[in-house]
Short mmCIF file of C-alpha atoms and ligand atoms in Angstrom, two decimals:
data_model
loop_
_atom_site.label_atom_id
_atom_site.label_comp_id
_atom_site.label_asym_id
_atom_site.label_seq_id
_atom_site.Cartn_x
_atom_site.Cartn_y
_atom_site.Cartn_z
CA SER P 1 15.27 7.28 -9.29
CA ASN P 2 12.02 5.94 -8.53
CA PRO P 3 11.61 3.70 -5.41
CA GLY P 4 11.08 0.35 -5.57
CA LEU P 5 7.50 -0.81 -4.46
CA LEU P 6 8.37 -2.18 -1.04
CA SER P 7 10.10 1.17 -0.04
CA LYS P 8 7.08 2.77 -1.05
CA PHE P 9 5.02 0.28 1.00
CA ARG P 10 7.35 1.04 4.02
CA GLY P 11 7.20 4.83 3.05
CA CYS P 12 3.49 4.94 3.19
CA MET P 13 2.90 3.18 6.46
CA ILE P 14 5.65 5.03 8.16
CA GLY P 15 4.50 8.13 6.39
CA THR P 16 0.94 7.35 8.08
CA LEU P 17 2.66 6.99 11.47
CA ILE P 18 4.81 9.81 11.47
CA GLY P 19 1.96 12.14 10.29
CA ASP P 20 -0.10 10.77 13.48
CA CYS P 21 2.64 11.10 15.95
CA LEU P 22 4.06 14.38 15.09
CA GLY P 23 0.78 16.09 14.30
CA ALA P 24 -1.13 14.95 17.51
CA PRO P 25 0.24 17.39 19.92
CA PHE P 26 -1.27 19.98 17.76
CA GLU P 27 -4.56 18.39 17.22
CA GLY P 28 -7.56 21.01 17.63
CA ASP P 29 -5.20 24.17 18.10
CA GLU P 30 -6.91 26.48 15.48
CA LEU P 31 -3.75 28.27 14.79
CA VAL P 32 -0.40 26.89 14.72
CA SER P 33 2.47 29.42 14.84
CA ASN P 34 5.15 28.99 12.28
CA ARG P 35 7.83 30.18 15.02
CA ILE P 36 7.02 27.42 17.21
CA LEU P 37 6.62 24.65 14.48
CA GLY P 38 9.93 25.49 12.84
CA ASN P 39 11.61 25.03 16.26
CA TYR P 40 9.80 21.70 16.83
CA PHE P 41 10.85 20.36 13.43
CA SER P 42 14.53 21.96 13.95
CA ASN P 43 14.71 20.36 16.98
CA LEU P 44 13.49 16.90 15.60
CA LEU P 45 15.44 16.85 12.68
CA ASN P 46 18.79 17.73 14.32
CA GLY P 47 18.54 14.86 16.79
CA GLY P 48 18.03 17.75 19.72
CA SER P 49 14.58 15.97 20.86
CA LYS P 50 14.87 12.39 22.20
CA GLN P 51 11.27 12.40 22.92
CA ILE P 52 9.13 9.60 21.98
CA PHE P 53 5.56 10.58 20.30
CA PRO P 54 2.78 8.46 21.03
CA TYR P 55 0.35 7.16 18.29
CA THR P 56 -3.66 7.76 18.22
CA ASP P 57 -6.33 6.33 16.99
CA ASP P 58 -5.47 6.91 13.41
CA THR P 59 -2.68 4.60 13.78
CA CYS P 60 -4.84 2.13 16.05
CA MET P 61 -7.29 1.82 13.30
CA THR P 62 -4.91 1.50 10.40
CA LEU P 63 -2.78 -1.43 11.99
CA SER P 64 -6.22 -3.04 12.48
CA VAL P 65 -6.73 -3.05 8.82
CA VAL P 66 -3.30 -3.98 8.06
CA ASN P 67 -3.45 -7.06 10.36
CA SER P 68 -6.85 -8.08 9.21
CA LEU P 69 -5.35 -7.97 5.47
CA ILE P 70 -2.18 -10.06 6.16
CA GLU P 71 -4.66 -12.41 8.03
CA ASN P 72 -7.38 -12.99 5.62
CA LYS P 73 -5.62 -11.89 2.23
CA LYS P 74 -8.87 -10.00 1.53
CA VAL P 75 -11.47 -6.99 2.97
CA ASP P 76 -13.43 -9.33 5.71
CA ALA P 77 -15.80 -6.99 7.25
CA LYS P 78 -16.42 -9.11 10.40
CA ASP P 79 -12.75 -9.59 11.33
CA LEU P 80 -12.13 -5.93 10.52
CA ALA P 81 -14.89 -4.98 13.05
CA LYS P 82 -13.75 -7.45 15.58
CA LYS P 83 -10.15 -6.02 15.35
CA PHE P 84 -11.18 -2.42 15.31
CA VAL P 85 -13.10 -3.39 18.73
CA ALA P 86 -10.60 -5.32 20.38
CA GLU P 87 -8.00 -2.62 19.71
CA TYR P 88 -10.29 0.05 21.31
CA PHE P 89 -11.11 -2.10 24.35
CA SER P 90 -7.33 -2.59 24.82
CA GLN P 91 -6.52 0.63 24.45
CA PRO P 92 -9.57 3.07 24.73
CA LYS P 93 -7.59 6.50 25.85
CA ARG P 94 -5.86 6.97 22.37
CA GLY P 95 -8.10 9.68 21.20
CA TYR P 96 -10.66 8.06 19.24
CA GLY P 97 -13.52 10.24 17.78
CA ASN P 98 -16.51 11.02 20.03
CA ASN P 99 -19.38 9.22 18.44
CA VAL P 100 -17.46 6.23 16.94
CA ILE P 101 -16.98 4.62 20.47
CA ASP P 102 -20.79 3.86 20.41
CA VAL P 103 -20.32 1.97 17.36
CA PHE P 104 -17.93 -0.34 19.26
CA GLN P 105 -19.97 -0.52 22.24
CA ALA P 106 -22.93 -1.62 19.88
CA LEU P 107 -20.74 -4.21 18.00
CA LYS P 108 -19.64 -5.76 21.08
CA GLN P 109 -22.95 -5.83 22.45
CA SER P 110 -24.65 -7.45 19.38
CA ASN P 111 -21.87 -9.98 19.18
CA PHE P 112 -21.03 -8.67 15.76
CA ASP P 113 -24.39 -10.03 14.34
CA ASP P 114 -24.71 -7.46 11.73
CA VAL P 115 -21.19 -5.67 11.19
CA TYR P 116 -23.07 -2.89 9.57
CA LEU P 117 -25.90 -2.14 11.55
CA PRO P 118 -24.27 -0.04 14.55
CA GLY P 119 -22.40 2.29 11.80
CA LYS P 120 -25.65 2.91 9.90
CA MET P 121 -27.44 3.87 13.41
CA GLN P 122 -24.85 6.68 13.97
CA PHE P 123 -26.22 10.19 13.65
CA ASN P 124 -29.68 9.43 13.53
CA GLY P 125 -29.27 7.48 10.68
CA SER P 126 -27.61 9.29 8.65
CA GLY P 127 -24.16 7.92 9.38
CA SER P 128 -20.87 9.65 10.36
CA TYR P 129 -19.10 12.10 8.12
CA GLY P 130 -16.09 12.18 10.29
CA ASN P 131 -12.49 11.15 8.87
CA GLY P 132 -12.04 8.21 10.91
CA SER P 133 -12.59 5.84 7.89
CA ALA P 134 -10.31 7.86 5.78
CA MET P 135 -7.55 7.96 8.19
CA ARG P 136 -7.30 4.08 8.16
CA ILE P 137 -7.39 3.64 4.69
CA SER P 138 -3.88 3.42 3.39
CA PRO P 139 -3.39 -0.09 3.81
CA ILE P 140 -6.54 -1.10 1.71
CA ALA P 141 -4.74 0.95 -1.30
CA LEU P 142 -1.59 -0.77 -0.63
CA PHE P 143 -2.80 -4.39 -0.62
CA GLY P 144 -5.21 -3.53 -3.41
CA HIS P 145 -3.07 -1.69 -5.77
CA ASN P 146 -3.16 -4.23 -8.57
CA LYS P 147 -6.90 -4.59 -8.36
CA SER P 148 -8.93 -1.99 -10.53
CA ASP P 149 -10.05 1.28 -9.53
CA ILE P 150 -13.71 -0.16 -9.01
CA GLU P 151 -12.46 -2.98 -6.89
CA LEU P 152 -10.26 -0.86 -4.78
CA LYS P 153 -13.68 1.60 -4.50
CA ASN P 154 -15.76 -1.57 -3.38
CA ASP P 155 -12.89 -2.71 -0.66
CA ALA P 156 -12.71 1.02 0.57
CA VAL P 157 -16.45 1.41 0.66
CA GLU P 158 -16.80 -2.10 3.14
CA CYS P 159 -13.92 -1.02 5.41
CA SER P 160 -15.44 2.62 5.66
CA ARG P 161 -18.99 1.08 6.21
CA ILE P 162 -18.24 -0.51 9.77
CA THR P 163 -18.17 2.71 11.21
CA HIS P 164 -18.75 5.68 8.66
CA THR P 165 -21.79 5.11 6.21
CA HIS P 166 -22.51 8.89 5.39
CA PRO P 167 -21.73 9.60 1.75
CA ASN P 168 -19.37 11.91 2.73
CA GLY P 169 -17.60 9.66 5.26
CA CYS P 170 -17.52 7.33 2.37
CA ASN P 171 -16.38 9.06 -0.70
CA GLY P 172 -13.45 10.66 1.51
CA ALA P 173 -12.48 7.03 2.21
CA ILE P 174 -12.43 6.14 -1.34
CA LEU P 175 -10.62 9.53 -2.33
CA GLN P 176 -8.11 8.79 -0.07
CA CYS P 177 -7.45 5.34 -1.20
CA LEU P 178 -7.20 6.61 -4.82
CA ALA P 179 -4.91 9.37 -3.79
CA VAL P 180 -2.46 6.66 -2.10
CA LYS P 181 -2.68 4.30 -5.02
CA SER P 182 -1.94 7.23 -7.75
CA ALA P 183 1.09 8.18 -5.26
CA LEU P 184 2.39 4.43 -5.37
CA LYS P 185 1.77 3.89 -8.98
CA ALA P 186 3.35 7.35 -9.97
CA ASP P 187 7.08 7.43 -11.17
CA SER P 188 8.61 9.99 -8.44
CA SER P 189 11.92 10.20 -10.68
CA LYS P 190 9.69 12.35 -13.35
CA GLU P 191 8.39 15.69 -12.94
CA PHE P 192 5.60 15.78 -11.27
CA ASP P 193 2.05 17.65 -12.16
CA PRO P 194 -0.21 18.76 -9.78
CA VAL P 195 -3.00 19.71 -11.58
CA ASP P 196 -2.82 16.35 -13.70
CA PHE P 197 -2.72 14.26 -10.16
CA ILE P 198 -6.06 15.94 -9.19
CA SER P 199 -7.38 15.90 -12.48
CA GLN P 200 -6.99 11.86 -12.50
CA LEU P 201 -8.76 11.93 -8.88
CA GLU P 202 -11.39 13.88 -10.37
CA ASN P 203 -12.05 11.57 -13.51
CA LYS P 204 -11.69 8.20 -11.21
CA MET P 205 -14.38 9.84 -8.36
CA GLU P 206 -16.59 10.69 -11.46
CA ALA P 207 -16.71 7.11 -12.56
CA PHE P 208 -18.12 6.36 -9.42
CA GLU P 209 -21.28 8.33 -9.86
CA ILE P 210 -21.03 10.52 -7.00
CA GLU P 211 -23.76 13.20 -7.28
CA ALA P 212 -22.25 16.45 -8.93
CA THR P 213 -22.82 18.49 -5.60
CA SER P 214 -20.31 16.21 -3.87
CA PRO P 215 -17.98 18.31 -1.60
CA TYR P 216 -15.11 16.36 -3.11
CA PHE P 217 -15.69 17.72 -6.47
CA GLU P 218 -15.79 21.30 -5.47
CA SER P 219 -12.86 20.93 -3.27
CA LEU P 220 -10.49 19.25 -5.92
CA LYS P 221 -11.77 21.87 -8.16
CA LYS P 222 -10.49 24.39 -5.80
CA ILE P 223 -7.18 22.88 -5.33
CA LYS P 224 -6.77 22.86 -9.19
CA ASP P 225 -7.72 26.59 -9.21
CA ILE P 226 -4.71 27.27 -7.05
CA TYR P 227 -2.57 26.18 -9.69
CA LEU P 228 -4.38 27.58 -12.71
CA LYS P 229 -4.83 30.85 -11.22
CA GLY P 230 -1.17 31.14 -9.77
CA GLN P 231 -2.00 31.20 -6.16
CA GLU P 232 0.54 28.82 -5.39
CA ASP P 233 1.90 30.99 -2.15
CA ILE P 234 -1.91 30.38 -0.45
CA THR P 235 -0.80 30.24 3.23
CA ALA P 236 -1.76 27.63 5.80
CA VAL P 237 -4.30 29.85 7.57
CA GLU P 238 -5.84 30.41 3.91
CA ILE P 239 -5.93 26.99 3.27
CA ALA P 240 -7.57 26.04 6.72
CA LYS P 241 -10.65 28.52 5.30
CA TYR P 242 -10.32 27.29 1.72
CA LEU P 243 -10.57 23.44 2.20
CA GLY P 244 -11.12 22.87 5.98
CA HIS P 245 -9.39 21.30 8.74
CA TYR P 246 -11.84 19.94 10.41
CA VAL P 247 -12.56 16.36 11.42
CA SER P 248 -15.01 15.57 8.99
CA ALA P 249 -13.85 13.66 5.99
CA HIS P 250 -14.83 16.19 3.35
CA LYS P 251 -13.10 19.16 5.17
CA SER P 252 -9.66 17.10 5.79
CA VAL P 253 -9.07 14.55 2.90
CA PRO P 254 -8.75 17.18 0.25
CA THR P 255 -6.80 19.25 2.55
CA ALA P 256 -4.20 16.34 3.24
CA ILE P 257 -3.96 15.70 -0.57
CA TYR P 258 -2.99 19.39 -0.96
CA SER P 259 -0.28 19.16 1.72
CA PHE P 260 1.11 16.41 -0.47
CA LEU P 261 1.26 18.75 -3.42
CA ARG P 262 2.43 21.68 -1.55
CA GLY P 263 5.41 19.84 0.07
CA MET P 264 6.79 19.66 -3.58
CA LYS P 265 7.96 22.74 -3.84
CA PRO P 266 9.94 24.89 -1.09
CA LEU P 267 8.17 26.50 1.57
CA SER P 268 8.67 30.35 2.45
CA GLU P 269 8.02 29.88 6.09
CA PHE P 270 10.16 27.01 6.78
CA GLU P 271 13.51 26.08 4.82
CA CYS P 272 13.96 22.33 4.22
CA PRO P 273 15.26 20.52 1.31
CA ASN P 274 12.96 17.27 1.88
CA PRO P 275 9.32 17.20 0.21
CA PHE P 276 8.15 14.44 2.38
CA VAL P 277 9.24 16.74 5.60
CA ARG P 278 7.39 19.71 3.96
CA THR P 279 4.36 17.94 3.40
CA ILE P 280 4.20 17.09 7.02
CA TYR P 281 5.03 20.59 8.10
CA PHE P 282 2.59 22.12 6.15
CA ALA P 283 -0.53 19.91 7.05
CA ILE P 284 0.55 20.46 10.74
CA SER P 285 0.71 24.16 10.20
CA ILE P 286 -3.04 24.35 8.72
CA GLY P 287 -4.07 23.35 12.33
CA GLY P 288 -7.26 21.82 13.42
CA ASP P 289 -7.34 18.15 12.72
CA THR P 290 -3.43 18.12 12.69
CA ASP P 291 -2.88 14.39 13.53
CA THR P 292 -5.43 13.10 10.93
CA ILE P 293 -4.33 15.52 7.96
CA ALA P 294 -0.70 15.18 8.71
CA SER P 295 -1.09 11.46 8.61
CA MET P 296 -3.29 11.13 5.43
CA ALA P 297 -0.95 13.51 3.94
CA GLY P 298 2.18 11.35 5.05
CA SER P 299 0.54 8.09 3.71
CA ILE P 300 0.07 10.03 0.27
CA ALA P 301 3.80 11.55 0.53
CA GLY P 302 5.47 8.40 1.92
CA ALA P 303 3.74 6.39 -1.05
CA TYR P 304 5.09 8.47 -3.58
CA PHE P 305 8.84 9.02 -2.25
CA GLY P 306 9.46 5.96 -0.68
CA VAL P 307 10.83 5.19 2.82
CA GLU P 308 14.50 6.84 1.82
CA ALA P 309 13.05 9.95 1.54
CA ILE P 310 12.03 9.81 5.51
CA PRO P 311 14.70 11.19 7.68
CA SER P 312 15.76 8.48 10.27
CA GLU P 313 15.29 11.24 12.76
CA LEU P 314 11.77 11.64 12.41
CA GLN P 315 11.06 7.83 12.17
CA GLU P 316 12.84 7.24 15.65
CA ARG P 317 10.66 9.74 17.47
CA CYS P 318 7.87 7.55 16.82
CA GLU P 319 6.14 4.81 18.97
CA ILE P 320 6.14 1.78 17.56
CA ILE P 321 8.32 2.65 14.38
CA GLU P 322 10.18 -0.87 14.41
CA GLU P 323 6.41 -2.73 14.29
CA VAL P 324 4.82 -0.55 11.35
CA SER P 325 7.77 -0.92 9.43
CA LYS P 326 7.56 -5.08 9.91
CA LEU P 327 3.91 -4.79 9.37
CA ALA P 328 4.47 -3.02 5.87
CA ASP P 329 6.95 -5.58 4.78
CA LYS P 330 4.17 -8.28 5.94
CA LEU P 331 1.67 -6.43 3.86
CA TYR P 332 3.90 -6.15 0.95
CA GLY P 333 4.01 -9.84 0.99
CA ALA P 334 0.20 -10.14 1.03
CA SER P 335 -0.46 -8.17 -1.64
CA GLN P 336 1.86 -10.13 -3.87
CA ASP P 337 -0.64 -13.03 -3.28
CA VAL P 338 -3.77 -11.02 -4.42
CA VAL P 339 -5.45 -12.39 -7.48
CA THR P 340 -6.63 -10.29 -9.73
O1 R7I K 1 -14.72 9.67 12.44
P1 R7I K 1 -14.05 9.37 13.72
O2 R7I K 1 -13.40 7.97 13.62
O3 R7I K 1 -13.02 10.43 14.32
C1 R7I K 1 -11.91 10.50 14.03
C2 R7I K 1 -11.06 11.94 14.48
C3 R7I K 1 -9.92 11.75 14.08
O4 R7I K 1 -9.52 13.59 13.86
C4 R7I K 1 -8.95 10.96 15.12
O5 R7I K 1 -7.84 11.77 15.17
C5 R7I K 1 -9.74 11.34 16.41
O6 R7I K 1 -9.35 12.87 17.26
O7 R7I K 1 -11.07 11.48 15.83
O8 R7I K 1 -15.41 9.37 14.73
P2 R7I K 1 -16.88 10.04 14.81
O9 R7I K 1 -17.16 9.96 16.08
O10 R7I K 1 -17.44 9.14 13.87
O11 R7I K 1 -16.82 11.69 14.00
C6 R7I K 1 -15.76 12.43 14.76
C7 R7I K 1 -16.51 13.83 15.09
O12 R7I K 1 -17.24 14.29 13.83
C8 R7I K 1 -18.02 13.62 15.74
O13 R7I K 1 -17.83 13.37 17.16
C9 R7I K 1 -18.88 14.70 15.16
O14 R7I K 1 -18.27 16.00 16.13
C10 R7I K 1 -18.61 15.01 13.78
N1 R7I K 1 -19.48 14.35 12.73
C11 R7I K 1 -20.75 14.64 12.76
N2 R7I K 1 -21.48 15.67 13.29
C12 R7I K 1 -22.67 15.89 12.87
N3 R7I K 1 -23.39 15.11 11.77
C13 R7I K 1 -19.55 13.17 11.93
N4 R7I K 1 -20.59 12.92 11.29
C14 R7I K 1 -21.52 13.96 11.94
C15 R7I K 1 -22.57 14.09 11.27
O15 R7I K 1 -23.37 13.38 10.63
MG1 MG K 2 -5.99 10.51 16.23
MG1 MG K 3 -7.30 13.59 14.37
#
C-alpha cells in the first residue's frame, strides 16, 4: 500500500542520512568491487556489524536546512547562511568541499552583510557547480510539497545561491528538489514507469527556461534512452562514464536519480528483495562521490517508499538516527502550516 505522508517524510530524511553514512567510506574510490560491497551490505543487513557510521557535510547542511525551515516556517536566506556557518565552525572536519569553506569564512567575516556575495565570488565570479547545494535540498521539497513547482524552484534557488550560484549548481538543486517532490507525491502501490518519471522532470525543468544546452536535459534524455533502447542491464562502471560520478552537480544529480530508478528492479550483482536497499547499493557501486550520490538517491527512494521500507538494521548503523527521525516529524508539522 502507499505509505502515508509522515512515513514518506521520515523515509526521505532517513534515506538522506543512510546514503551519506553508508556511502562515505567509499567516497573518492574510482572503482567499488561488488565482492566488497556485497559483503559490506550482507554484514550490515544480517546484524553482523555493530559499527556506527559517521555522517558528513551532506547531512550537516541538510539538517541546517531542516532546522531553519522549522524555526522560520519559510526559506530565510540569512538564517540559512548563519546556520551553515555555525554548523561548519562547530564541526569543520565533516568532509566539506574544498572551496565552499571559503564561503563560510567570508560570510562570517562580513557578518552576513550580503549573504549572496561570497557565493557569487567563488571560482573567479562564475560560482560553484559542486553538488553541495543539491545534496542538502530534500527538506525544501518536503516542506514545500504543497507549493507550486515554480514556488519550489524559487525556494531551491534561494537555498542554493548562498554557496552555489553557477547555473549548473542551481539547476542541480532544482532537479533534485523536483525529483524528491515527485517521489513524495507518487503512489508507490501503483506500477512505476521510469520513462514517465523522467519525462515529467524534463517538462518541469523546461518550464524554468534553462538553456537547451543544459547538461541536465542531455542526462535526463540519456536516462530515458537506457529504457527506450532496452539497455537496462548497463553496469555501474558504465553508468559512471555515461552519467558521471563526480562532485559536480551535473555529474551526480542525474546519477542519483538513475540509482533510484535502478533500485526498482532486482540487481544481478547483489541479490536483495528490498528496492530501497538496492538503490543505496547501486549508488555506492558507481564509485566516485559515493556519499553524496547515495544520499541524494536515498532521499528520493525514501520519499517514494516511506520509512517502513528501510531496514532497521541499516538505520541503526547511522550516527544521529534518532535525531534525524525526530526532525523529520517536526518538519512534517511545520509543513502542515504552510499557506499556499
Ligand atoms: O559543492 P560542495 O559543497 O562540495 C560537496 C562535496 C560532496 O561530495 C560532499 O560529500 C563533500 O565531499 O564535498 O563544495 P565546493 O567546494 O563548492 O565544490 C566542490 C568541488 O567541485 C570544488 O572543490 C571543485 O573541485 C569543484 N568545482 C569546480 N571546479 C571548477 N570550476 C565546483 N565548482 C567548480 C567550478 O566552477
Ligand atoms: Mg560528504
Ligand atoms: Mg560527497
